[in-house]
Structure formats: C-alpha cells, structure tokens
C-alpha cells in the first residue's frame, strides 16, 4: 500500500446513527430576491395561479429539500406575522430594518405553505417566531391562528382567509440570532433564556408535542460562544428540543488551503455545542438529550462588495447574490459530510438560502432559472444520503493550512441506504494531485460499483451563469474496482465524489 493512499474501513456494527431527513433542509427569508422574483413572481411566463415560478419549483424538487425555515433570519426579529395573512390587497407595506428594504407582504404565511405543498410531502415548515420586538403573546397568537382547528377568534380568522384546515406546523424557532448586536431586539443570554423558556412553556400549554428550537450562538466566533448556550439552556433545557448553530465560510486573503478545510471548523463547532448541551443536562440531572439544529450554513462571501447598486428601502433589491465556483461546491460538499458525520446529534440543518440569496438556485426576473455549482452536492447528498451513517476513521496524507494546521487531504463519510447498499461521499482537498482511495468493506454484502460521480474541473473558478447555465455538472467516471472486500478508486484533484455500492 502506498503511503500516498487514503483509506478507511466500513463495518455495519460501527454506526454513527440514522440520518434525519430534515438534515437536508433549506431557508427562505424575506431578504433580497429570495422570495420576490425568486420563488414568487406573478406575471412570469412560468408562474402558476398562485404566482409561484414553476421552473423554480421543479429545481427545488430536484434539489431535495425537506424542512424549510421561514420567514427569517434577521427579518423575523421585526416582522409582524399578521401583515402576511388575509387579502393580499389589504396587507400593509412595512420597512424591514434588518435589510433596509421595503416589504410588501404580498407573499406571506399561506403563500409559503402553498409553496411547500407544491414541493411535495417531504417539505415541512420550520416557522421562526419574532422574539426581538415581540414576545409570548404574539407567539401564542400565531400558533392559534396556524394550528387550532376552529372555534376561536384566530382560528376562525384563518378559515375566513380561505384555509379551513389547520396548517399543522410542528417545528418552531424561538427567535433568531438573539445574541447578535445587529439583531432588532438583541438580548443578553439571561434575558433571552428567560423569554425562550416562557414562550416554550406557554406554547406547550396549547400543544405539548411541538418541536422547539432555542437560539444558540449566531457564530462560533462570538465572544459569548458556549457561555451563551450554557445560560440559555440553564433556563430552557427541559422546555426545548434543539439548539441552533449558524456558520458561514469563505476564502479569505487567497488562503484557499484553509478554505478547503472549512469543515474542520464546522465539526469542532458541532462537538463543542454538543459538549455544552450535555454538560448542562448533567448539571440539571436531566435524562433528556438536546439535539442540534444547524439552521443556517453555507459558503458566503461577506467581505466582497455588492456588484449591484442598491438604495435604502428598495423592494427586493439584489443582495448577497454570490456566484459559486467549483471550489465553492467542493467546500459545500465537505460541509455536508461534516453534518452527516454527526447525524447522531444534528437533527435539522438548513442550507441558507434557497433561491438567489447565497443560493443553489438562481433566477432572472422574467427570465430563466438555473443551478449553481453548489446545487449538485446538496441534491446528491439528499438523494443518496438517507439511511444510517457508518463510522468513518480516515487515514490519509495531510497538507498544511494556515488556520487549522495539518489537515487530511481526504474528508469522507458513508451512508448505508435502506436497500442495503452503501453510498460513500468523499472530498479530495488536494488542489493539484489525484488521491488514491481504498475502502475496506467488512460485514457488508457489496459486490459492485453502481456509479462513481465526480464534480471537478480543470478550472477551479468555473461556474454556472445565466449565459452558460450548464458549464459545470457532475460526471460519471470509470476505473474503480470492488474485489476481495475492498473498494479501490482514485479521486480527482479538488473534487466532490459520490460512490454508490450495491
């Protein structure tokens, strides 16, 4: 065996845990063009009777998203849910302080739920509550409006608005990034922990079976990280089910080697939040185990100036419309691997966002919709990453990074699918050299390679655009073997790989 070969073993007796389908969630916020001219554009040639773009719906189904978080994000901390219900022509226009835009409220709660129904039964609402400028009473009002069958003022208002059946929203976020000074209604950990606990307690008086997400740190880099989680969970541990994590990654000052190793940070973030949750649980002598909602994650170039001119209080301005490269797609694939490797504790994850805003799907107003490079790793992971994650302990050559020190060239996980097959997801972080890979298959009845798909390109800056929407796509490669209980193949430089075994 060459010392330059990466290797690991798979054994069904050594598993991380089952994949919750909500690991493949997404996020729709009233930010930029995510909603307006993204998913909703009445008058577009592809718009349906509800003003939803059917070309976008088709791509969303192909992407395979499950839980969809709505309506924010920073937007939610100043949002009045009542503005987005009832007759569209009667809805008020409001200033959105979070993104300094004008919100028309033409698209609201019922329109969002209609959008999810058209995606299909796998799409589940993840409703965020305003705990910035509002509180317990307004949360209870929204819950009653959305979920109570009939016979009360708010449930009858929903029926009068045209929705006889309750919406049945089960998954709720108790605010958004409340540790951030940028957040409208920003709070200290003690203030937010008490408010989250009181809101959760009151909501459970209506429906004890709700799933509730408390706000964790908005970033691992926050000065209050871990202390915030500890304080919030001390107040709310037995009243909530999940705690949130948010993380975005970008290449800084040309340090591509560190950028390619971004998942090192994500995995450490997950493990540190798990440790904090379990410490508080032990301190409280609770039998409950808090799981994680990684409900914002992506590649986001926050340091880049906006190439589009934007004025304050515009409607649906062009904000955060990053155009992604092959390199970005490989990093995003590695972040997906990090989430899967922690499937025992990550119950929900939301790629932020769905359309136009740091998104896998792009549109032009009145024009086409297309897939960004980052679309493909997500769609493949959602399609082939269902089942039980197997424990993968990589042995691989390493490379030096400025941020993380020596990092393995190989980042990988494997999922045993429901049909008994196995899918290996693997990233070669090496920028110039192919990486031989050997996988020992122990106790697995696998006899053939169904396919090996790779996303890579001679140009690491290659991207899909409106002018060239199919420049980048995964391709099938040959040459791998599966014999004597060992998979042998080669991973191209700077590549995302999906290897399906039957």
Short mmCIF file of N, CA and C in Angstrom, two decimals, residues 53-65 119 354-355 360-363 368-372 375-376 379 383:
data_model
loop_
_atom_site.label_atom_id
_atom_site.label_comp_id
_atom_site.label_asym_id
_atom_site.label_seq_id
_atom_site.Cartn_x
_atom_site.Cartn_y
_atom_site.Cartn_z
N UNK A 53 -43.20 30.44 -9.29
CA UNK A 53 -42.47 30.08 -10.50
C UNK A 53 -42.34 28.56 -10.59
N UNK A 54 -42.97 27.97 -11.59
CA UNK A 54 -42.92 26.51 -11.72
C UNK A 54 -41.54 26.02 -12.13
N UNK A 55 -40.74 26.86 -12.81
CA UNK A 55 -39.37 26.44 -13.13
C UNK A 55 -38.54 26.33 -11.86
N UNK A 56 -38.79 27.22 -10.91
CA UNK A 56 -38.09 27.16 -9.62
C UNK A 56 -38.59 25.96 -8.81
N UNK A 57 -39.90 25.75 -8.79
CA UNK A 57 -40.45 24.59 -8.07
C UNK A 57 -39.83 23.29 -8.57
N UNK A 58 -39.67 23.16 -9.87
CA UNK A 58 -39.07 21.95 -10.43
C UNK A 58 -37.64 21.75 -9.93
N UNK A 59 -36.87 22.84 -9.87
CA UNK A 59 -35.50 22.74 -9.38
C UNK A 59 -35.46 22.46 -7.88
N UNK A 60 -36.39 23.04 -7.12
CA UNK A 60 -36.43 22.79 -5.68
C UNK A 60 -36.72 21.32 -5.41
N UNK A 61 -37.64 20.73 -6.17
CA UNK A 61 -37.91 19.29 -6.01
C UNK A 61 -36.67 18.47 -6.34
N UNK A 62 -35.97 18.84 -7.41
CA UNK A 62 -34.75 18.13 -7.77
C UNK A 62 -33.68 18.28 -6.69
N UNK A 63 -33.62 19.45 -6.08
CA UNK A 63 -32.64 19.70 -5.01
C UNK A 63 -32.89 18.79 -3.82
N UNK A 64 -34.15 18.46 -3.55
CA UNK A 64 -34.47 17.51 -2.49
C UNK A 64 -34.56 18.10 -1.10
N UNK A 65 -35.00 19.36 -1.00
CA UNK A 65 -35.06 19.98 0.32
C UNK A 65 -36.23 19.42 1.11
N UNK A 119 -44.06 21.72 -3.47
CA UNK A 119 -42.80 20.98 -3.50
C UNK A 119 -43.07 19.50 -3.33
N UNK A 354 -32.40 29.46 -0.25
CA UNK A 354 -32.88 28.56 -1.29
C UNK A 354 -32.72 29.12 -2.70
N UNK A 355 -33.09 30.40 -2.90
CA UNK A 355 -33.08 30.99 -4.24
C UNK A 355 -32.44 32.37 -4.18
N UNK A 360 -28.36 27.87 -4.04
CA UNK A 360 -28.05 26.90 -5.09
C UNK A 360 -28.83 27.11 -6.36
N UNK A 361 -29.90 27.91 -6.29
CA UNK A 361 -30.75 28.18 -7.46
C UNK A 361 -30.75 29.69 -7.71
N UNK A 362 -30.56 30.07 -8.96
CA UNK A 362 -30.60 31.48 -9.35
C UNK A 362 -31.70 31.71 -10.37
N UNK A 363 -32.22 32.94 -10.39
CA UNK A 363 -33.23 33.32 -11.37
C UNK A 363 -32.94 34.72 -11.89
N UNK A 368 -34.84 33.17 -16.96
CA UNK A 368 -34.59 31.76 -16.68
C UNK A 368 -34.25 31.52 -15.21
N UNK A 369 -34.29 30.24 -14.84
CA UNK A 369 -33.77 29.75 -13.55
C UNK A 369 -32.72 28.70 -13.86
N UNK A 370 -31.66 28.65 -13.01
CA UNK A 370 -30.61 27.68 -13.27
C UNK A 370 -29.95 27.22 -11.98
N UNK A 371 -29.18 26.14 -12.09
CA UNK A 371 -28.49 25.53 -10.96
C UNK A 371 -27.10 26.13 -10.81
N UNK A 372 -26.76 26.55 -9.60
CA UNK A 372 -25.38 26.91 -9.30
C UNK A 372 -24.55 25.64 -9.08
N UNK A 375 -25.50 23.46 -6.15
CA UNK A 375 -26.74 22.70 -6.24
C UNK A 375 -26.45 21.19 -6.20
N UNK A 376 -25.40 20.79 -6.90
CA UNK A 376 -25.20 19.36 -7.16
C UNK A 376 -24.80 18.55 -5.93
N UNK A 379 -28.03 18.18 -3.79
CA UNK A 379 -29.02 17.29 -4.39
C UNK A 379 -28.59 15.83 -4.30
N UNK A 383 -30.41 12.89 -2.10
CA UNK A 383 -30.94 11.72 -2.80
C UNK A 383 -30.33 10.42 -2.28
#
